[in-house]
Amino acid sequence: MKTKLMVLLMMPLLAASASAQAGGAGGGGRGALTPEQQAAREAAANKPRTIEGINTVWLEELTQPEFRDMIKDGYTTVLILTGGVENNDGNLSMNKHNINNKLHGELMARKMGKTLVAPLLTLEPGNAGTNIQPGRAGPMISQATYTALLFDMGKYLRSMSFTQIFYLGDSGGNARGMAAAADSLTKVYADTPTKVYFKHIPEYYNHTSHVQAYIQNEPKIAEGIKIGASSGTSGLHEELGIDATMALADRICG
């Protein structure tokens, strides 16, 4: 029994070692491609699709050939939407921002045209501290990790041929990291021949500047807005603009 267990534990190490040795000996390493290898890669990249594409704006739902053809057709704008998992008292799912982003991303991309949506960034920045708090909302990640993740997403999306990369956040604490990532990427690629536009769109988080005023002045719903939960009060951290979107996007959590 012990012998079998040792063999199982050692197998990943042996496989990794064999792979490294094969790569170093010219058996598929990351060195320069031969003309034959380059030709094979180009042929694979240009092979015809075997199935019809689906009608979606979500990048992760596409097959690679579908995505390739959409890029050729001008789908070079992509949205990076950030949400979070946070305390909303006992009335709303902790996942409210991510639920809203799923609906908003779909609507915005289709309205803009030739636009795709990157996989949602579902965690927001926060500090766990040292205290154990049973039942606290989360998880969250550090500001440094959050900004680095947004930077890497933008950098990789550029390598996929996107030329307009927009950051939009549905939680107030997300703005700093998105702006920092977009500004850093703009500086890094400022002198490259192919221009790529990285931009944080702060107007997307417009609950207090637009949504609340619209609800009270247009349909004239005089709601009692309580958004204090994130600042440590016993507020509900909800409002009609969020509740209604959640109900439309997810009947269970809304």
Short mmCIF file of N, CA and C in Angstrom, two decimals, residues 45-77 114-117 159-162:
data_model
loop_
_atom_site.label_atom_id
_atom_site.label_comp_id
_atom_site.label_asym_id
_atom_site.label_seq_id
_atom_site.Cartn_x
_atom_site.Cartn_y
_atom_site.Cartn_z
N ALA A 45 -4.07 27.55 -37.31
CA ALA A 45 -4.77 28.79 -36.97
C ALA A 45 -5.79 29.18 -38.03
N ASN A 46 -5.57 28.77 -39.26
CA ASN A 46 -6.44 29.17 -40.38
C ASN A 46 -7.38 28.07 -40.86
N LYS A 47 -7.41 26.96 -40.15
CA LYS A 47 -8.27 25.87 -40.60
C LYS A 47 -9.73 26.29 -40.49
N PRO A 48 -10.58 25.80 -41.39
CA PRO A 48 -11.99 26.19 -41.38
C PRO A 48 -12.71 25.66 -40.15
N ARG A 49 -13.76 26.37 -39.75
CA ARG A 49 -14.57 25.94 -38.63
C ARG A 49 -15.36 24.69 -38.99
N THR A 50 -15.56 23.85 -38.01
CA THR A 50 -16.28 22.60 -38.24
C THR A 50 -17.75 22.69 -37.83
N ILE A 51 -18.12 23.73 -37.06
CA ILE A 51 -19.50 23.90 -36.64
C ILE A 51 -19.88 25.37 -36.79
N GLU A 52 -21.17 25.64 -36.85
CA GLU A 52 -21.64 27.02 -36.90
C GLU A 52 -21.39 27.72 -35.57
N GLY A 53 -21.13 29.01 -35.65
CA GLY A 53 -20.90 29.78 -34.44
C GLY A 53 -22.20 30.04 -33.69
N ILE A 54 -22.08 30.37 -32.39
CA ILE A 54 -23.26 30.69 -31.59
C ILE A 54 -23.37 32.20 -31.44
N ASN A 55 -24.54 32.66 -31.09
CA ASN A 55 -24.80 34.08 -30.95
C ASN A 55 -24.51 34.51 -29.51
N THR A 56 -23.27 34.88 -29.24
CA THR A 56 -22.89 35.28 -27.89
C THR A 56 -21.87 36.40 -27.95
N VAL A 57 -21.83 37.21 -26.88
CA VAL A 57 -20.82 38.26 -26.76
C VAL A 57 -19.79 37.90 -25.70
N TRP A 58 -19.94 36.73 -25.08
CA TRP A 58 -19.05 36.34 -23.99
C TRP A 58 -17.87 35.55 -24.54
N LEU A 59 -16.70 36.08 -24.31
CA LEU A 59 -15.48 35.55 -24.90
C LEU A 59 -15.28 34.08 -24.57
N GLU A 60 -15.52 33.69 -23.31
CA GLU A 60 -15.24 32.32 -22.90
C GLU A 60 -16.21 31.30 -23.48
N GLU A 61 -17.32 31.77 -24.04
CA GLU A 61 -18.29 30.85 -24.63
C GLU A 61 -17.99 30.51 -26.09
N LEU A 62 -17.03 31.20 -26.67
CA LEU A 62 -16.67 30.97 -28.07
C LEU A 62 -15.67 29.84 -28.21
N THR A 63 -15.69 29.17 -29.34
CA THR A 63 -14.56 28.30 -29.68
C THR A 63 -13.45 29.18 -30.23
N GLN A 64 -12.23 28.63 -30.26
CA GLN A 64 -11.12 29.44 -30.77
C GLN A 64 -11.32 29.85 -32.23
N PRO A 65 -11.77 28.95 -33.12
CA PRO A 65 -12.02 29.39 -34.50
C PRO A 65 -13.12 30.45 -34.61
N GLU A 66 -14.15 30.36 -33.76
CA GLU A 66 -15.19 31.39 -33.75
C GLU A 66 -14.60 32.74 -33.38
N PHE A 67 -13.79 32.73 -32.33
CA PHE A 67 -13.17 33.98 -31.89
C PHE A 67 -12.24 34.53 -32.96
N ARG A 68 -11.46 33.68 -33.58
CA ARG A 68 -10.55 34.10 -34.66
C ARG A 68 -11.31 34.81 -35.76
N ASP A 69 -12.44 34.24 -36.17
CA ASP A 69 -13.21 34.83 -37.27
C ASP A 69 -13.88 36.13 -36.85
N MET A 70 -14.27 36.24 -35.58
CA MET A 70 -14.88 37.48 -35.10
C MET A 70 -13.86 38.61 -35.06
N ILE A 71 -12.63 38.30 -34.68
CA ILE A 71 -11.57 39.31 -34.72
C ILE A 71 -11.37 39.80 -36.15
N LYS A 72 -11.35 38.87 -37.10
CA LYS A 72 -11.20 39.25 -38.51
C LYS A 72 -12.37 40.10 -38.99
N ASP A 73 -13.53 39.91 -38.36
CA ASP A 73 -14.73 40.64 -38.74
C ASP A 73 -14.86 41.97 -38.00
N GLY A 74 -13.84 42.32 -37.20
CA GLY A 74 -13.84 43.64 -36.57
C GLY A 74 -14.25 43.68 -35.12
N TYR A 75 -14.39 42.53 -34.48
CA TYR A 75 -14.73 42.50 -33.05
C TYR A 75 -13.47 42.73 -32.23
N THR A 76 -12.98 43.95 -32.22
CA THR A 76 -11.71 44.26 -31.57
C THR A 76 -11.87 45.13 -30.33
N THR A 77 -13.11 45.27 -29.85
CA THR A 77 -13.38 45.97 -28.59
C THR A 77 -13.81 44.95 -27.55
N LYS A 114 -20.03 44.86 -32.39
CA LYS A 114 -18.67 44.32 -32.59
C LYS A 114 -17.82 44.43 -31.31
N THR A 115 -18.45 44.06 -30.21
CA THR A 115 -17.82 44.13 -28.90
C THR A 115 -18.02 42.81 -28.17
N LEU A 116 -16.98 42.34 -27.48
CA LEU A 116 -17.07 41.12 -26.68
C LEU A 116 -16.84 41.47 -25.21
N VAL A 117 -17.20 40.54 -24.34
CA VAL A 117 -17.02 40.73 -22.90
C VAL A 117 -16.06 39.67 -22.38
N SER A 159 -2.74 41.02 -26.62
CA SER A 159 -2.04 40.00 -27.41
C SER A 159 -3.01 39.17 -28.25
N MET A 160 -4.31 39.24 -27.93
CA MET A 160 -5.33 38.50 -28.67
C MET A 160 -5.91 39.34 -29.81
N SER A 161 -5.35 40.53 -30.02
CA SER A 161 -5.71 41.43 -31.11
C SER A 161 -6.82 42.42 -30.79
N PHE A 162 -7.20 42.56 -29.53
CA PHE A 162 -8.14 43.62 -29.18
C PHE A 162 -7.41 44.97 -29.20
#
